[in-house]
Amino acid sequence: MERKPFRILAIAGSLRQGSFNQGLLRAAKEVAPEWVEVQFFDIGQLPFFNEDVEAAGDPEPVRRFKDAIATSNAVLIATPEYNGVVPGVLANALDWASRPTGRSVLRNKPVALMGAVLGQSGSANAQAALRGVLGRIGAIVVPDPQVLVPRASRLFNENVDLHDERTREEIRQLVEAVAHWCRRVQPEEPVGTQSVTAP
Ligand SMILES: Cc1cc2nc3c(=O)[nH]c(=O)nc-3n(C[C@H](O)[C@H](O)[C@H](O)COP(=O)(O)O)c2cc1C
């Protein structure tokens, strides 16, 4: 029987055009094995989380976001840190995805983290904070390898393509780790959000 592709939903914690973190995600798609599909979701299209808006029904971009998570085998987040924490745009996306509490599409969803910053931390603080948030939501954060990219500007060319072979190899190992790890802990195919809300 033919093996279904393993689907990874890629999310960047930076919206800017020349984002190094978006560059990390493009590199992940390039280095992924041929049986792994990497799809991007632009969290910039999500509105600010507001419980009143939520009570009236999830807006269309939020529904698409939740469905994209639900139908993916795993999520890959690449994020900078802003002032030592998770950028607001990513925190906002996770707020939407965390709902309804206890029945989030991220529950039991494997999530892999990486991040690039201009400073020395390599995004370690943001990743540590994310582990806490994702753990609270009930996602399963893949323990390793850690991909921390400090002083990111030296590793990308003018098209924001990652040219550093060592970092590309780290990303390849992370993608393989999440895929192999998932196949062990989550042998079944993911299903859409309907199954999450079905009685
Ligand atoms: C609001 C703000 C806060 C930042 N805080 C940090 C920080 O705490 N540590 C750091 O290394 N870089 C910090 N930076 C610089 C980012 O590392 C840099 O802008 C990086 O390129 C952002 O990722 P991107 O290329 O994916 O947009 C900050 C940038 C902004 C805009």
mmCIF file of C-alpha atoms and ligand atoms in Angstrom:
data_model
loop_
_atom_site.group_PDB
_atom_site.id
_atom_site.type_symbol
_atom_site.label_atom_id
_atom_site.label_comp_id
_atom_site.label_asym_id
_atom_site.label_seq_id
_atom_site.Cartn_x
_atom_site.Cartn_y
_atom_site.Cartn_z
ATOM 1 C CA MET A 1 0.000 0.000 0.000
ATOM 2 C CA GLU A 2 1.323 3.466 -0.879
ATOM 3 C CA ARG A 3 2.369 5.546 2.097
ATOM 4 C CA LYS A 4 0.431 8.800 2.512
ATOM 5 C CA PRO A 5 2.583 11.926 2.678
ATOM 6 C CA PHE A 6 3.350 13.203 6.121
ATOM 7 C CA ARG A 7 1.946 16.730 6.371
ATOM 8 C CA ILE A 8 3.653 19.473 8.359
ATOM 9 C CA LEU A 9 1.995 22.839 8.807
ATOM 10 C CA ALA A 10 4.637 25.572 8.905
ATOM 11 C CA ILE A 11 4.018 28.768 10.867
ATOM 12 C CA ALA A 12 6.345 31.753 11.186
ATOM 13 C CA GLY A 13 6.274 34.084 14.163
ATOM 14 C CA SER A 14 7.314 37.006 11.952
ATOM 15 C CA LEU A 15 5.268 38.594 9.184
ATOM 16 C CA ARG A 16 7.923 40.766 7.612
ATOM 17 C CA GLN A 17 8.835 40.242 3.988
ATOM 18 C CA GLY A 18 12.529 39.512 4.564
ATOM 19 C CA SER A 19 11.910 37.348 7.612
ATOM 20 C CA PHE A 20 14.737 34.965 8.519
ATOM 21 C CA ASN A 21 12.211 32.719 10.232
ATOM 22 C CA GLN A 22 10.167 32.421 7.066
ATOM 23 C CA GLY A 23 13.518 31.604 5.451
ATOM 24 C CA LEU A 24 14.010 28.765 7.954
ATOM 25 C CA LEU A 25 10.606 27.359 6.996
ATOM 26 C CA ARG A 26 11.407 27.531 3.275
ATOM 27 C CA ALA A 27 14.640 25.674 4.035
ATOM 28 C CA ALA A 28 12.610 23.049 5.935
ATOM 29 C CA LYS A 29 10.510 22.468 2.822
ATOM 30 C CA GLU A 30 13.655 22.145 0.711
ATOM 31 C CA VAL A 31 15.453 19.689 2.959
ATOM 32 C CA ALA A 32 12.404 17.595 3.928
ATOM 33 C CA PRO A 33 12.377 13.993 2.676
ATOM 34 C CA GLU A 34 10.148 13.460 -0.366
ATOM 35 C CA TRP A 35 7.426 11.776 1.723
ATOM 36 C CA VAL A 36 7.071 14.879 3.918
ATOM 37 C CA GLU A 37 4.890 17.765 2.696
ATOM 38 C CA VAL A 38 5.496 21.201 4.227
ATOM 39 C CA GLN A 39 2.631 23.675 3.853
ATOM 40 C CA PHE A 40 2.734 27.283 5.023
ATOM 41 C CA PHE A 41 0.022 29.165 6.848
ATOM 42 C CA ASP A 42 0.237 32.958 7.078
ATOM 43 C CA ILE A 43 -0.929 33.873 10.577
ATOM 44 C CA GLY A 44 -0.994 37.550 9.558
ATOM 45 C CA GLN A 45 -4.487 36.968 8.195
ATOM 46 C CA LEU A 46 -5.868 36.132 11.645
ATOM 47 C CA PRO A 47 -7.751 38.894 13.468
ATOM 48 C CA PHE A 48 -6.849 39.823 17.038
ATOM 49 C CA PHE A 49 -8.311 37.314 19.417
ATOM 50 C CA ASN A 50 -11.483 38.604 21.018
ATOM 51 C CA GLU A 51 -13.918 36.446 22.948
ATOM 52 C CA ASP A 52 -16.872 38.462 21.639
ATOM 53 C CA VAL A 53 -15.816 37.718 18.046
ATOM 54 C CA GLU A 54 -15.283 34.075 18.966
ATOM 55 C CA ALA A 55 -18.738 33.874 20.565
ATOM 56 C CA ALA A 56 -20.276 34.986 17.255
ATOM 57 C CA GLY A 57 -18.436 32.125 15.494
ATOM 58 C CA ASP A 58 -14.834 31.740 14.360
ATOM 59 C CA PRO A 59 -14.014 34.130 11.482
ATOM 60 C CA GLU A 60 -13.151 32.437 8.176
ATOM 61 C CA PRO A 61 -9.338 32.767 8.520
ATOM 62 C CA VAL A 62 -9.532 31.245 12.004
ATOM 63 C CA ARG A 63 -11.584 28.333 10.698
ATOM 64 C CA ARG A 64 -9.034 27.768 7.937
ATOM 65 C CA PHE A 65 -6.208 27.956 10.459
ATOM 66 C CA LYS A 66 -7.792 25.437 12.807
ATOM 67 C CA ASP A 67 -8.620 23.124 9.931
ATOM 68 C CA ALA A 68 -5.062 23.363 8.581
ATOM 69 C CA ILE A 69 -3.745 22.308 11.991
ATOM 70 C CA ALA A 70 -6.301 19.547 12.393
ATOM 71 C CA THR A 71 -5.520 18.014 9.009
ATOM 72 C CA SER A 72 -1.745 18.157 9.474
ATOM 73 C CA ASN A 73 0.276 15.447 11.151
ATOM 74 C CA ALA A 74 2.463 17.988 12.889
ATOM 75 C CA VAL A 75 3.141 21.697 13.200
ATOM 76 C CA LEU A 76 6.513 23.384 12.697
ATOM 77 C CA ILE A 77 6.965 26.824 14.220
ATOM 78 C CA ALA A 78 9.868 29.122 13.359
ATOM 79 C CA THR A 79 9.945 32.225 15.466
ATOM 80 C CA PRO A 80 12.148 35.096 16.554
ATOM 81 C CA GLU A 81 11.899 36.413 20.070
ATOM 82 C CA TYR A 82 10.746 39.937 20.691
ATOM 83 C CA ASN A 83 12.093 41.428 23.906
ATOM 84 C CA GLY A 84 12.856 37.947 25.136
ATOM 85 C CA VAL A 85 9.371 36.511 24.580
ATOM 86 C CA VAL A 86 7.058 35.123 21.905
ATOM 87 C CA PRO A 87 6.041 37.744 19.285
ATOM 88 C CA GLY A 88 2.471 38.950 19.736
ATOM 89 C CA VAL A 89 1.362 37.745 16.328
ATOM 90 C CA LEU A 90 2.292 34.163 17.231
ATOM 91 C CA ALA A 91 0.796 34.398 20.722
ATOM 92 C CA ASN A 92 -2.418 35.621 19.057
ATOM 93 C CA ALA A 93 -2.474 32.666 16.654
ATOM 94 C CA LEU A 94 -1.959 30.248 19.546
ATOM 95 C CA ASP A 95 -4.752 31.923 21.509
ATOM 96 C CA TRP A 96 -7.155 31.209 18.628
ATOM 97 C CA ALA A 97 -5.846 27.679 18.161
ATOM 98 C CA SER A 98 -6.118 26.963 21.897
ATOM 99 C CA ARG A 99 -9.891 27.280 21.798
ATOM 100 C CA PRO A 100 -12.232 25.745 22.789
ATOM 101 C CA THR A 101 -10.346 25.076 25.980
ATOM 102 C CA GLY A 102 -9.735 21.368 26.392
ATOM 103 C CA ARG A 103 -10.765 20.611 22.802
ATOM 104 C CA SER A 104 -8.092 22.560 20.931
ATOM 105 C CA VAL A 105 -6.940 21.286 17.541
ATOM 106 C CA LEU A 106 -3.451 21.464 19.029
ATOM 107 C CA ARG A 107 -4.303 18.906 21.687
ATOM 108 C CA ASN A 108 -2.006 15.891 21.247
ATOM 109 C CA LYS A 109 -0.611 17.540 18.099
ATOM 110 C CA PRO A 110 3.149 17.139 17.738
ATOM 111 C CA VAL A 111 4.863 20.521 17.402
ATOM 112 C CA ALA A 112 8.492 21.184 16.474
ATOM 113 C CA LEU A 113 10.193 24.483 17.242
ATOM 114 C CA MET A 114 13.020 26.456 15.709
ATOM 115 C CA GLY A 115 13.931 30.084 15.606
ATOM 116 C CA ALA A 116 16.309 32.725 14.320
ATOM 117 C CA VAL A 117 17.219 36.063 15.867
ATOM 118 C CA LEU A 118 19.820 38.756 15.354
ATOM 119 C CA GLY A 119 21.055 38.397 18.932
ATOM 120 C CA GLN A 120 22.942 35.654 20.732
ATOM 121 C CA SER A 121 20.033 33.712 22.231
ATOM 122 C CA GLY A 122 19.069 31.981 18.995
ATOM 123 C CA SER A 123 15.423 32.340 20.168
ATOM 124 C CA ALA A 124 15.981 30.139 23.261
ATOM 125 C CA ASN A 125 13.812 32.336 25.473
ATOM 126 C CA ALA A 126 10.911 32.394 23.018
ATOM 127 C CA GLN A 127 11.168 28.632 22.516
ATOM 128 C CA ALA A 128 11.163 28.026 26.273
ATOM 129 C CA ALA A 129 8.081 30.212 26.634
ATOM 130 C CA LEU A 130 6.423 28.406 23.716
ATOM 131 C CA ARG A 131 7.026 25.026 25.347
ATOM 132 C CA GLY A 132 5.092 26.288 28.346
ATOM 133 C CA VAL A 133 2.198 27.670 26.300
ATOM 134 C CA LEU A 134 1.967 24.624 24.046
ATOM 135 C CA GLY A 135 2.163 22.281 27.018
ATOM 136 C CA ARG A 136 -0.696 24.152 28.647
ATOM 137 C CA ILE A 137 -2.758 23.774 25.448
ATOM 138 C CA GLY A 138 -2.012 20.047 25.370
ATOM 139 C CA ALA A 139 0.270 19.931 22.326
ATOM 140 C CA ILE A 140 3.251 17.602 22.365
ATOM 141 C CA VAL A 141 6.436 19.532 21.776
ATOM 142 C CA VAL A 142 9.100 17.412 20.117
ATOM 143 C CA PRO A 143 11.996 17.390 22.591
ATOM 144 C CA ASP A 144 14.941 17.553 20.192
ATOM 145 C CA PRO A 145 16.939 18.395 18.210
ATOM 146 C CA GLN A 146 16.908 22.045 19.206
ATOM 147 C CA VAL A 147 17.339 24.480 16.342
ATOM 148 C CA LEU A 148 18.546 27.792 17.730
ATOM 149 C CA VAL A 149 19.881 30.260 15.181
ATOM 150 C CA PRO A 150 21.785 33.220 16.673
ATOM 151 C CA ARG A 151 23.148 36.165 14.633
ATOM 152 C CA ALA A 152 20.904 35.071 11.782
ATOM 153 C CA SER A 153 21.817 37.735 9.238
ATOM 154 C CA ARG A 154 25.176 36.082 8.431
ATOM 155 C CA LEU A 155 23.487 32.822 7.366
ATOM 156 C CA PHE A 156 21.124 34.074 4.637
ATOM 157 C CA ASN A 157 21.727 35.491 1.181
ATOM 158 C CA GLU A 158 20.042 38.583 -0.272
ATOM 159 C CA ASN A 159 16.945 36.541 -1.206
ATOM 160 C CA VAL A 160 16.689 35.382 2.418
ATOM 161 C CA ASP A 161 17.612 31.846 1.425
ATOM 162 C CA LEU A 162 19.441 29.949 4.143
ATOM 163 C CA HIS A 163 22.897 29.133 2.764
ATOM 164 C CA ASP A 164 24.475 27.842 5.959
ATOM 165 C CA GLU A 165 24.910 24.087 5.521
ATOM 166 C CA ARG A 166 25.135 23.367 9.234
ATOM 167 C CA THR A 167 21.793 25.034 9.970
ATOM 168 C CA ARG A 168 20.197 23.350 6.945
ATOM 169 C CA GLU A 169 21.360 20.005 8.325
ATOM 170 C CA GLU A 170 19.950 20.834 11.779
ATOM 171 C CA ILE A 171 16.608 21.676 10.172
ATOM 172 C CA ARG A 172 16.667 18.457 8.151
ATOM 173 C CA GLN A 173 17.243 16.509 11.346
ATOM 174 C CA LEU A 174 14.391 18.337 13.088
ATOM 175 C CA VAL A 175 11.961 17.613 10.225
ATOM 176 C CA GLU A 176 12.976 13.957 10.145
ATOM 177 C CA ALA A 177 12.775 13.725 13.918
ATOM 178 C CA VAL A 178 9.249 15.102 14.049
ATOM 179 C CA ALA A 179 8.083 12.848 11.223
ATOM 180 C CA HIS A 180 9.635 9.673 12.623
ATOM 181 C CA TRP A 181 8.640 10.548 16.148
ATOM 182 C CA CYS A 182 5.015 11.174 15.063
ATOM 183 C CA ARG A 183 4.792 7.901 13.210
ATOM 184 C CA ARG A 184 5.613 6.234 16.513
ATOM 185 C CA VAL A 185 3.219 8.174 18.764
ATOM 186 C CA GLN A 186 0.452 9.021 16.267
ATOM 187 C CA PRO A 187 0.099 6.156 13.800
ATOM 188 C CA GLU A 188 -3.379 7.206 12.604
ATOM 189 C CA GLU A 189 -4.171 9.796 9.965
ATOM 190 C CA PRO A 190 -5.272 13.196 11.282
ATOM 191 C CA VAL A 191 -8.837 14.235 10.474
ATOM 192 C CA GLY A 192 -10.495 17.625 9.975
ATOM 193 C CA THR A 193 -11.988 19.848 12.626
ATOM 194 C CA GLN A 194 -15.419 18.238 12.187
ATOM 195 C CA SER A 195 -14.270 15.264 14.185
ATOM 196 C CA VAL A 196 -13.123 17.610 16.936
ATOM 197 C CA THR A 197 -16.542 19.237 17.237
ATOM 198 C CA ALA A 198 -18.634 16.143 16.519
ATOM 199 C CA PRO A 199 -20.557 14.783 19.505
HETATM 200 C C1 LIG B 1 9.941 44.300 18.785
HETATM 201 C C2 LIG B 1 11.241 43.593 18.571
HETATM 202 C C3 LIG B 1 11.895 43.012 19.639
HETATM 203 C C4 LIG B 1 13.084 42.297 19.425
HETATM 204 N N1 LIG B 1 13.670 41.669 20.479
HETATM 205 C C5 LIG B 1 14.754 40.882 20.253
HETATM 206 C C6 LIG B 1 15.302 40.111 21.306
HETATM 207 O O1 LIG B 1 14.832 40.106 22.431
HETATM 208 N N2 LIG B 1 16.395 39.348 21.026
HETATM 209 C C7 LIG B 1 16.955 39.317 19.771
HETATM 210 O O2 LIG B 1 17.929 38.603 19.559
HETATM 211 N N3 LIG B 1 16.438 40.036 18.757
HETATM 212 C C8 LIG B 1 15.352 40.817 18.977
HETATM 213 N N4 LIG B 1 14.817 41.533 17.945
HETATM 214 C C9 LIG B 1 15.469 41.485 16.635
HETATM 215 C C10 LIG B 1 15.050 40.244 15.880
HETATM 216 O O3 LIG B 1 15.882 39.166 16.236
HETATM 217 C C11 LIG B 1 15.152 40.498 14.385
HETATM 218 O O4 LIG B 1 14.307 41.568 14.008
HETATM 219 C C12 LIG B 1 14.838 39.257 13.575
HETATM 220 O O5 LIG B 1 15.274 39.457 12.273
HETATM 221 C C13 LIG B 1 13.360 38.962 13.619
HETATM 222 O O6 LIG B 1 13.063 37.778 12.931
HETATM 223 P P1 LIG B 1 12.612 37.788 11.395
HETATM 224 O O7 LIG B 1 13.858 38.015 10.578
HETATM 225 O O8 LIG B 1 12.031 36.431 11.157
HETATM 226 O O9 LIG B 1 11.627 38.904 11.210
HETATM 227 C C14 LIG B 1 13.635 42.232 18.135
HETATM 228 C C15 LIG B 1 12.967 42.825 17.062
HETATM 229 C C16 LIG B 1 11.784 43.482 17.265
HETATM 230 C C17 LIG B 1 11.054 44.080 16.077
#
